[in-house]
Amino acid sequence: MKKRTRLGAFFCALSLSLAMLAGCGNQTEPSLPARAGEPEEPASPEDSIVIAAMSEPPSLSPTGHSSVAGDYMNLLTYSTLFRLDMEMNPQLHLVEEYEAVNDTLWRFKLREGVQFHDGTTLTARDVKASLDWAKSFPQVKRYTDNVQEVQVVDEYTFEIKTARPSATLISDLSFHANSILPKHLIDSGNDFSKNPVGSGPYRFRTWVLGDRLEFEAFSDYFLGGPAISHMVWKIIPEGEERTAALENGDVDFLMDVENTDHQRLTQNEGIEVTGFLSTGPTWLMLNNEVAGLDNIWVRRAINAAIDREAVIDQALGGLGQAAIGQAPFNLPGYSEENAQGYDLPLAREYMERSGVKAQDIGLSIICSSDTKRRAAQVIVQNLAEIGIEAKVESMDLATYLATTTQGNYSGAIGSYTTSTMLGYMTAVFHSKSIGSVNKTLLRSDELDALIDQAQETTDREQRIAILEQACALANSLCTQAPLYQPVELRAYKKGLQGVEVGPSGKLYFENISWAA
């Protein structure tokens, strides 16, 4: 197996051309009415931007999903109490100051005068209503569990009580699930997917399903109105079509760049490309409750049979790093203890040890993108070497998410991006995340206990040591087969300034403008 120097060499080569950073539908969702005096003509090119994305968001509500595509939209329309910076550290956002009163009690002071899109003023009562409401959604439970009780102290001051010491409360409050919404809309049963009213930099205008979403700048945004006033997100599932749309000038920005097109784009003098090594591993998810896949030796055999370098070459055009551990290797707390890379003879040995006949294993690998399909095609060839006949099945993102979340599958190519190892371990492996991101349906009391212990450990070094133990145990359980961590790319027309992307993929469009 090749060493990680492969990725280092890639970055050296890529730095010559990249600025490196650590079909139409006819069904329309309700749109906001034009405001008094609002012009109906489209914004000028200098005042607008068209963004191409691979997948449609499953929901515009901050609590209705655990998807990257949904997070893109939530960053536009909602605000959270804290927000991650480009180094993935939580920074003050709606909160002006805070203190830990004791191990389980925190006091927060809000910025004053923050306006929601409907003109109402954000107060501590909205915070309490929002955090209480978010706890009722299982999709985001791992980010809301820490909040046991919210108490309003005065108009702009509130307290949060946790059931136990929490190492991740501030990070959790940066997550889209804990967006602050108007209390009166929560109380009235507003559908925040159809009417996403928040205090973010952009107001929702319209959503034409399968085609596009439109937003306009919120001039009363508390950090100042965005420079680009009109924004359109076009849904273009096919990577080749997205690349062509940027080259032809039909779109200005690609959120999802096909890695196989990176050379083509970097050679275009009118296009800028930027890349970053993702903190989100991609894996072959294996449903641990499906007959055959419930056998740890079968899972280990599948894991050892996969040639990750071949997967990276085919799926990413070489732009990625092989992953053998179950967790992100570029986050503190990672361990390769008990991890297993590509070893075909060992895979055959594991398969024999399992006592399961390879021909009895039914493995359909569902995919929601071109990149995933390319990866799955290599895996099908690899597994044939140990007698497992697998097939590839394609789905749109919404169907894929529903199918895998409900556990109605045997295999799937999936991934999860996070800013902390504890957040990753909780989401992907803890039994409380079944029905959300723990789609392998792993139930391990021992692993749950280690994750819970890390959650309650506020000393950073001690917490990292516990997470390393948890990673080693997850490697041993081999609940899924790690594949790679990709170099993710963004591409855009020259003339856009202020583009900055963090390792978790965060990008704040309110900071972007066209050069004069």
Coordinates of C-alpha atoms in Angstrom, one line a residue:
M1 CA 0.0 0.0 0.0
K2 CA 1.4 3.5 -0.9
K3 CA 2.3 5.8 1.9
R4 CA 0.8 9.2 2.6
T5 CA 3.7 10.9 0.7
R6 CA 1.4 10.4 -2.3
L7 CA -0.8 13.2 -1.1
G8 CA 2.1 15.4 -0.2
A9 CA 3.5 15.1 -3.7
F10 CA 0.0 15.9 -5.1
F11 CA -0.2 19.1 -3.0
C12 CA 3.2 20.2 -4.2
A13 CA 2.1 19.8 -7.8
L14 CA -1.3 21.3 -7.2
S15 CA 0.1 24.4 -5.6
L16 CA 1.4 25.5 -9.0
S17 CA -2.1 26.0 -10.2
L18 CA -4.3 26.1 -7.1
A19 CA -4.6 28.4 -4.1
M20 CA -4.6 25.8 -1.4
L21 CA -6.7 26.1 1.8
A22 CA -6.1 24.0 5.4
G23 CA -33.0 18.3 -15.8
C24 CA -35.7 21.0 -14.8
G25 CA -38.7 20.5 -12.5
N26 CA -42.1 22.2 -12.6
Q27 CA -43.1 21.9 -9.0
T28 CA -42.4 25.1 -7.0
E29 CA -42.3 25.6 -3.3
P30 CA -44.0 28.8 -2.0
S31 CA -41.8 31.8 -2.3
L32 CA -41.7 35.1 -0.4
P33 CA -43.8 37.9 -1.7
A34 CA -42.0 40.9 -3.1
R35 CA -41.4 43.6 -0.5
A36 CA -42.9 47.1 -1.0
G37 CA -40.9 49.0 -3.6
E38 CA -38.8 45.9 -4.5
P39 CA -37.8 45.9 -8.2
E40 CA -39.0 42.9 -10.2
E41 CA -36.2 43.0 -12.8
P42 CA -33.3 40.7 -12.3
A43 CA -30.1 42.0 -10.6
S44 CA -27.2 43.1 -12.8
P45 CA -24.4 40.5 -13.3
E46 CA -22.1 42.5 -11.0
D47 CA -24.8 42.1 -8.3
S48 CA -25.6 38.4 -8.7
I49 CA -24.1 35.0 -8.6
V50 CA -25.1 31.6 -10.0
I51 CA -23.8 28.6 -8.1
A52 CA -24.0 25.0 -9.4
A53 CA -24.4 22.2 -6.9
M54 CA -24.6 18.4 -7.4
S55 CA -27.5 17.7 -5.0
E56 CA -30.7 19.2 -4.0
P57 CA -31.1 19.8 -0.3
P58 CA -33.4 17.3 1.4
S59 CA -34.8 20.2 3.5
L60 CA -34.4 23.9 4.1
S61 CA -35.2 23.5 7.8
P62 CA -32.2 23.4 10.0
T63 CA -33.5 20.4 11.9
G64 CA -34.8 18.3 9.0
H65 CA -31.6 16.8 7.7
S66 CA -28.0 15.8 8.3
S67 CA -26.7 16.6 4.8
V68 CA -24.0 18.8 3.4
A69 CA -26.4 20.1 0.7
G70 CA -28.8 21.2 3.4
D71 CA -26.0 22.8 5.4
Y72 CA -25.1 25.0 2.4
M73 CA -28.6 26.4 2.4
N74 CA -28.8 26.8 6.2
L75 CA -25.6 28.9 6.3
L76 CA -27.4 31.4 4.0
T77 CA -30.7 31.8 5.9
Y78 CA -30.0 31.1 9.5
S79 CA -27.6 32.2 12.2
T80 CA -26.3 30.2 15.2
L81 CA -25.0 31.3 18.6
F82 CA -21.4 30.4 17.6
R83 CA -19.9 29.8 14.1
L84 CA -16.9 27.9 13.0
D85 CA -13.9 29.8 11.6
M86 CA -11.6 28.6 8.8
E87 CA -9.6 26.6 11.4
M88 CA -12.8 24.9 12.5
N89 CA -12.8 26.6 15.9
P90 CA -16.2 28.0 17.2
Q91 CA -16.3 31.8 17.4
L92 CA -18.9 34.2 18.8
H93 CA -21.7 34.9 16.4
L94 CA -25.1 35.7 17.8
V95 CA -23.6 35.4 21.3
E96 CA -21.6 38.5 22.4
E97 CA -20.0 37.0 25.5
Y98 CA -20.4 33.8 27.7
E99 CA -19.0 32.1 30.8
A100 CA -19.0 28.7 32.4
V101 CA -20.7 29.2 35.7
N102 CA -19.8 25.6 36.8
D103 CA -19.3 22.2 35.1
T104 CA -22.9 22.0 34.0
L105 CA -24.2 25.6 33.8
W106 CA -23.3 28.2 31.1
R107 CA -24.5 31.8 30.9
F108 CA -24.7 33.6 27.5
K109 CA -25.3 37.3 26.5
L110 CA -26.7 37.9 23.0
R111 CA -25.9 40.7 20.6
E112 CA -28.7 43.3 20.8
G113 CA -30.7 44.5 17.8
V114 CA -30.3 41.4 15.6
Q115 CA -33.2 41.2 13.2
F116 CA -35.0 38.2 11.7
H117 CA -36.1 38.3 8.1
D118 CA -39.7 39.0 9.1
G119 CA -38.6 42.2 10.9
T120 CA -38.9 40.9 14.5
T121 CA -36.0 41.3 16.9
L122 CA -34.1 38.3 18.2
T123 CA -34.2 37.8 21.9
A124 CA -33.4 35.2 24.6
R125 CA -36.9 33.9 24.3
D126 CA -36.2 32.9 20.6
V127 CA -33.1 31.1 21.8
K128 CA -35.0 29.0 24.3
A129 CA -37.8 28.2 21.9
S130 CA -35.3 27.2 19.2
L131 CA -33.1 25.0 21.3
D132 CA -36.1 23.3 22.9
W133 CA -37.7 22.7 19.5
A134 CA -34.5 21.3 18.0
K135 CA -34.4 18.6 20.6
S136 CA -37.6 17.0 19.2
F137 CA -35.8 16.0 15.9
P138 CA -34.0 12.6 15.8
Q139 CA -32.0 13.5 12.7
V140 CA -29.9 16.0 14.7
K141 CA -30.1 14.4 18.2
R142 CA -26.4 14.1 18.6
Y143 CA -26.0 17.9 18.5
T144 CA -28.9 18.7 20.8
D145 CA -28.6 16.1 23.5
N146 CA -26.2 18.2 25.6
V147 CA -28.8 20.9 26.2
Q148 CA -30.8 19.7 29.1
E149 CA -32.5 23.0 30.0
V150 CA -32.6 26.6 28.7
Q151 CA -33.6 29.4 31.1
V152 CA -34.3 33.0 30.0
V153 CA -32.6 35.4 32.4
D154 CA -33.6 38.7 30.7
E155 CA -34.2 40.0 27.2
Y156 CA -30.7 39.2 26.0
T157 CA -29.3 36.8 28.6
F158 CA -30.0 33.1 28.9
E159 CA -28.5 30.0 30.6
I160 CA -28.0 26.5 29.4
K161 CA -27.8 23.6 31.8
T162 CA -26.3 20.3 30.7
A163 CA -26.9 16.9 32.3
R164 CA -23.2 16.4 32.8
P165 CA -19.9 18.2 31.9
S166 CA -19.8 18.7 28.2
A167 CA -16.6 19.1 26.0
T168 CA -18.6 19.9 22.9
L169 CA -21.4 22.3 23.9
I170 CA -20.0 25.3 22.2
S171 CA -19.2 23.4 19.0
D172 CA -22.7 21.9 19.1
L173 CA -24.2 25.4 19.3
S174 CA -22.3 26.1 16.0
F175 CA -24.2 23.3 14.2
H176 CA -27.1 24.2 11.9
A177 CA -29.6 22.2 14.0
N178 CA -29.2 24.8 16.8
S179 CA -30.0 27.7 14.5
I180 CA -32.1 30.4 16.2
L181 CA -35.5 30.9 14.8
P182 CA -38.4 33.3 15.6
K183 CA -40.3 31.9 18.6
H184 CA -43.7 33.1 17.2
L185 CA -43.1 31.1 14.0
I186 CA -42.2 28.0 16.0
D187 CA -45.3 28.4 18.1
S188 CA -47.5 28.8 15.0
G189 CA -46.2 25.6 13.4
N190 CA -44.3 27.3 10.5
D191 CA -42.8 24.9 8.0
F192 CA -39.2 26.1 8.0
S193 CA -38.4 24.0 4.9
K194 CA -41.0 26.0 2.9
N195 CA -40.5 29.3 4.7
P196 CA -37.0 29.4 6.1
V197 CA -37.1 32.6 8.2
G198 CA -33.9 33.2 10.2
S199 CA -31.4 36.0 10.7
G200 CA -28.8 34.9 8.2
P201 CA -27.2 37.0 5.4
Y202 CA -29.7 35.9 2.7
R203 CA -33.5 35.7 2.5
F204 CA -35.2 32.8 0.7
R205 CA -37.1 33.6 -2.4
T206 CA -38.1 30.5 -4.3
W207 CA -37.4 26.8 -4.8
V208 CA -38.2 25.1 -8.1
L209 CA -37.8 21.4 -7.2
G210 CA -35.1 19.7 -9.2
D211 CA -34.0 22.9 -10.9
R212 CA -33.0 25.9 -8.7
L213 CA -33.2 27.8 -5.4
E214 CA -33.1 31.6 -5.3
F215 CA -32.1 33.9 -2.4
E216 CA -31.7 37.7 -2.0
A217 CA -29.3 39.6 0.3
F218 CA -30.8 40.5 3.7
S219 CA -29.8 44.2 4.0
D220 CA -30.4 44.2 7.8
Y221 CA -28.0 41.3 8.4
F222 CA -26.3 42.0 11.7
L223 CA -22.8 41.7 10.3
G224 CA -23.7 44.0 7.3
G225 CA -25.6 43.2 4.1
P226 CA -23.8 41.0 1.6
A227 CA -22.2 42.6 -1.4
I228 CA -23.9 40.2 -3.8
S229 CA -27.6 40.8 -3.6
H230 CA -29.1 38.0 -5.8
M231 CA -28.1 34.4 -5.6
V232 CA -29.3 31.4 -7.7
W233 CA -28.3 27.8 -6.9
K234 CA -28.8 25.5 -9.9
I235 CA -29.0 21.7 -9.3
I236 CA -26.9 19.9 -11.8
P237 CA -26.3 16.3 -10.9
E238 CA -23.9 15.4 -13.7
G239 CA -20.3 16.4 -13.1
E240 CA -19.5 16.9 -16.7
E241 CA -22.5 19.3 -17.1
R242 CA -21.4 21.3 -14.1
T243 CA -17.9 21.7 -15.5
A244 CA -19.3 22.7 -18.9
A245 CA -21.7 25.2 -17.3
L246 CA -18.8 27.0 -15.6
E247 CA -16.7 27.0 -18.8
N248 CA -19.6 28.3 -20.8
G249 CA -20.4 31.1 -18.4
D250 CA -23.8 29.7 -17.4
V251 CA -22.7 29.5 -13.8
D252 CA -20.2 31.4 -11.8
F253 CA -19.3 29.0 -9.0
L254 CA -19.1 25.2 -8.6
M255 CA -19.6 23.8 -5.1
D256 CA -19.0 20.2 -6.3
V257 CA -16.2 19.8 -8.8
E258 CA -15.5 16.5 -10.4
N259 CA -11.9 15.7 -9.3
T260 CA -11.4 14.1 -12.7
D261 CA -11.9 17.6 -14.3
H262 CA -9.4 19.4 -12.1
Q263 CA -6.6 19.6 -14.7
R264 CA -9.1 20.8 -17.4
L265 CA -10.3 23.6 -15.1
T266 CA -6.9 24.7 -13.9
Q267 CA -5.8 25.1 -17.4
N268 CA -8.6 27.6 -18.1
E269 CA -7.3 31.1 -17.6
G270 CA -10.7 32.5 -16.8
I271 CA -11.3 30.1 -13.9
E272 CA -9.9 29.8 -10.4
V273 CA -9.7 26.5 -8.6
T274 CA -9.1 26.0 -4.9
G275 CA -8.8 22.7 -3.0
F276 CA -8.6 21.3 0.5
L277 CA -8.1 17.9 2.1
S278 CA -11.5 17.0 3.6
T279 CA -12.0 15.9 7.1
G280 CA -14.8 13.7 5.8
P281 CA -13.9 10.1 5.1
T282 CA -15.8 8.2 2.4
W283 CA -16.6 4.6 3.2
L284 CA -18.4 1.6 2.0
M285 CA -21.2 1.5 4.5
L286 CA -22.3 -2.0 5.5
N287 CA -25.6 -2.7 7.2
N288 CA -24.6 -4.6 10.2
E289 CA -28.0 -6.1 10.6
V290 CA -28.2 -7.7 7.2
A291 CA -27.5 -11.5 7.1
G292 CA -23.8 -12.1 6.3
L293 CA -22.8 -8.5 6.9
D294 CA -23.7 -9.1 10.6
N295 CA -20.6 -11.3 10.7
I296 CA -17.5 -9.3 11.7
W297 CA -15.2 -11.6 9.6
V298 CA -17.2 -11.0 6.5
R299 CA -16.9 -7.2 7.1
R300 CA -13.2 -7.6 7.7
A301 CA -12.9 -9.6 4.5
I302 CA -14.7 -7.0 2.5
N303 CA -12.5 -4.3 4.0
A304 CA -9.2 -6.1 3.3
A305 CA -10.3 -6.9 -0.3
I306 CA -10.6 -3.3 -1.4
D307 CA -7.8 -1.7 -3.3
R308 CA -8.1 1.9 -2.1
E309 CA -5.5 3.3 -4.5
A310 CA -7.4 1.9 -7.4
V311 CA -10.6 3.4 -6.0
I312 CA -8.9 6.8 -5.7
D313 CA -7.5 6.7 -9.2
Q314 CA -10.9 5.7 -10.7
A315 CA -13.2 7.8 -8.6
L316 CA -11.1 10.9 -7.9
G317 CA -8.5 11.0 -10.6
G318 CA -5.9 10.5 -7.9
L319 CA -6.9 13.4 -5.8
G320 CA -7.3 11.8 -2.4
Q321 CA -5.7 9.9 0.4
A322 CA -6.3 6.3 1.2
A323 CA -8.1 5.7 4.5
I324 CA -7.7 2.5 6.5
G325 CA -8.9 3.7 9.9
Q326 CA -12.6 4.2 10.6
A327 CA -12.2 7.9 11.5
P328 CA -10.6 11.0 9.9
F329 CA -6.8 10.8 10.0
N330 CA -6.4 14.6 10.0
L331 CA -8.3 15.2 13.3
P332 CA -6.8 14.8 16.8
G333 CA -7.8 11.5 18.4
Y334 CA -7.2 9.3 15.3
S335 CA -5.7 5.9 15.7
E336 CA -4.7 3.2 13.2
E337 CA -4.5 0.5 15.9
N338 CA -6.5 -2.6 14.6
A339 CA -6.9 -0.9 11.2
Q340 CA -6.4 -3.1 8.1
G341 CA -5.5 -2.0 4.6
Y342 CA -5.6 -3.8 1.2
D343 CA -4.5 -7.4 1.6
L344 CA -6.2 -9.9 -0.7
P345 CA -4.8 -13.1 0.7
L346 CA -5.8 -11.9 4.2
A347 CA -9.3 -11.1 2.8
R348 CA -9.7 -14.6 1.6
E349 CA -8.5 -16.0 4.9
Y350 CA -11.1 -13.8 6.8
M351 CA -13.8 -14.9 4.4
E352 CA -13.0 -18.6 5.1
R353 CA -12.9 -17.9 8.9
S354 CA -16.4 -16.3 8.7
G355 CA -18.1 -19.6 7.9
V356 CA -20.3 -17.7 5.5
K357 CA -20.5 -18.7 1.8
A358 CA -19.5 -15.7 -0.4
Q359 CA -22.3 -16.5 -2.9
D360 CA -24.9 -16.1 -0.1
I361 CA -23.9 -12.5 0.5
G362 CA -26.2 -10.1 -1.4
L363 CA -24.5 -6.7 -1.6
S364 CA -26.1 -3.9 -3.5
I365 CA -24.0 -0.7 -3.3
I366 CA -26.2 2.3 -3.6
C367 CA -24.7 5.6 -4.8
S368 CA -25.9 9.2 -5.2
S369 CA -23.2 10.7 -7.4
D370 CA -20.9 10.0 -10.3
T371 CA -17.9 9.9 -7.9
K372 CA -19.6 7.3 -5.7
R373 CA -20.6 5.2 -8.7
R374 CA -17.0 5.2 -10.0
A375 CA -15.8 4.1 -6.5
A376 CA -18.4 1.4 -6.3
Q377 CA -17.5 0.0 -9.7
V378 CA -13.9 -0.7 -8.5
I379 CA -15.2 -2.3 -5.3
V380 CA -17.5 -4.6 -7.3
Q381 CA -14.4 -5.9 -9.2
N382 CA -12.4 -6.2 -5.9
L383 CA -15.1 -8.2 -4.1
A384 CA -15.4 -10.6 -7.0
E385 CA -11.8 -11.7 -6.1
I386 CA -13.2 -13.2 -2.8
G387 CA -16.3 -14.6 -4.4
I388 CA -18.8 -11.8 -3.4
E389 CA -21.0 -10.7 -6.2
A390 CA -22.0 -7.1 -5.7
K391 CA -23.9 -4.7 -7.8
V392 CA -24.2 -0.9 -8.1
E393 CA -27.5 0.9 -7.6
S394 CA -28.0 4.7 -8.3
M395 CA -30.4 7.0 -6.4
D396 CA -30.9 10.7 -6.2
L397 CA -29.7 12.2 -2.9
A398 CA -33.1 12.5 -1.2
T399 CA -34.0 8.9 -1.9
Y400 CA -30.5 7.8 -0.9
L401 CA -30.6 9.6 2.4
A402 CA -34.1 8.2 3.2
T403 CA -33.2 4.7 2.3
T404 CA -29.9 4.6 4.2
T405 CA -31.3 6.4 7.3
Q406 CA -34.1 3.9 7.5
G407 CA -31.7 1.0 7.1
N408 CA -33.3 -0.4 4.0
Y409 CA -30.1 -1.3 2.2
S410 CA -27.1 -3.7 2.4
G411 CA -24.3 -1.5 1.2
A412 CA -23.8 2.2 0.2
I413 CA -21.0 4.7 -0.5
G414 CA -21.3 7.3 2.2
S415 CA -19.3 10.0 4.0
Y416 CA -19.6 12.4 6.9
T417 CA -17.7 15.7 7.3
T418 CA -17.1 17.1 10.8
S419 CA -14.9 19.6 12.6
T420 CA -14.1 17.4 15.7
M421 CA -13.2 13.8 16.3
L422 CA -15.8 13.6 19.1
G423 CA -18.5 14.9 16.8
Y424 CA -17.5 12.4 14.2
M425 CA -17.4 9.4 16.6
T426 CA -20.8 10.4 18.1
A427 CA -22.5 10.8 14.8
V428 CA -21.1 7.8 13.0
F429 CA -20.8 5.1 15.7
H430 CA -22.9 5.9 18.8
S431 CA -26.1 3.9 19.0
K432 CA -28.0 7.1 19.8
S433 CA -27.3 8.2 16.2
I434 CA -29.1 5.3 14.7
G435 CA -31.8 6.8 12.6
S436 CA -29.5 9.6 11.7
V437 CA -25.8 9.3 10.7
N438 CA -25.1 5.8 12.2
K439 CA -26.4 4.1 9.2
T440 CA -24.5 0.8 9.7
L441 CA -26.8 0.3 12.7
L442 CA -23.8 -0.5 14.9
R443 CA -24.7 -1.1 18.5
S444 CA -21.7 -1.4 20.8
D445 CA -22.1 -0.7 24.5
E446 CA -18.3 -0.6 24.9
L447 CA -17.8 2.0 22.1
D448 CA -20.8 4.0 23.4
A449 CA -19.2 4.2 26.8
L450 CA -15.9 5.4 25.5
I451 CA -17.6 8.1 23.4
D452 CA -19.7 9.2 26.4
Q453 CA -16.6 9.3 28.5
A454 CA -14.9 11.5 26.0
Q455 CA -17.9 13.8 25.8
E456 CA -17.7 14.4 29.6
T457 CA -13.9 14.9 29.6
T458 CA -13.1 18.6 29.4
D459 CA -9.3 18.2 29.6
R460 CA -8.2 18.1 25.9
E461 CA -5.3 15.7 26.2
Q462 CA -7.3 13.3 28.3
R463 CA -10.2 13.5 25.8
I464 CA -7.8 12.8 22.8
A465 CA -6.4 9.7 24.6
I466 CA -10.0 8.4 25.1
L467 CA -10.9 9.1 21.5
E468 CA -7.8 7.2 20.3
Q469 CA -9.1 4.2 22.3
A470 CA -12.5 4.6 20.7
C471 CA -11.0 4.8 17.2
A472 CA -9.0 1.6 17.9
L473 CA -12.2 -0.2 19.0
A474 CA -14.1 1.1 15.9
N475 CA -11.3 -0.2 13.7
S476 CA -11.6 -3.7 15.3
L477 CA -15.4 -3.7 14.9
C478 CA -14.9 -2.8 11.2
T479 CA -18.5 -1.6 10.9
Q480 CA -17.8 -0.3 7.4
A481 CA -14.9 -0.3 5.0
P482 CA -13.0 3.1 4.9
L483 CA -12.0 4.1 1.4
Y484 CA -10.4 7.6 1.2
Q485 CA -10.4 11.2 2.3
P486 CA -10.8 13.3 -0.8
V487 CA -9.2 16.5 -1.9
E488 CA -12.4 18.6 -2.4
L489 CA -12.3 21.2 -5.1
R490 CA -14.2 24.5 -5.6
A491 CA -14.0 26.3 -8.9
Y492 CA -15.2 29.8 -9.9
K493 CA -14.9 32.6 -12.4
K494 CA -12.0 34.9 -12.0
G495 CA -13.1 38.2 -10.5
L496 CA -14.7 36.7 -7.5
Q497 CA -12.9 37.8 -4.3
G498 CA -13.2 36.8 -0.7
V499 CA -13.5 33.0 -1.4
E500 CA -12.2 31.1 1.6
V501 CA -12.9 27.5 2.3
G502 CA -12.1 25.6 5.6
P503 CA -11.1 22.0 5.9
S504 CA -14.7 21.0 6.7
G505 CA -15.9 22.7 3.6
K506 CA -17.4 25.8 5.3
L507 CA -17.7 28.8 3.0
Y508 CA -19.5 32.0 3.9
F509 CA -20.9 33.6 0.8
E510 CA -21.7 36.9 2.5
N511 CA -17.9 37.5 2.4
I512 CA -17.7 37.1 -1.4
S513 CA -17.9 39.9 -3.9
W514 CA -17.1 40.7 -7.5
A515 CA -13.9 42.7 -8.0
A516 CA -14.6 46.3 -9.2

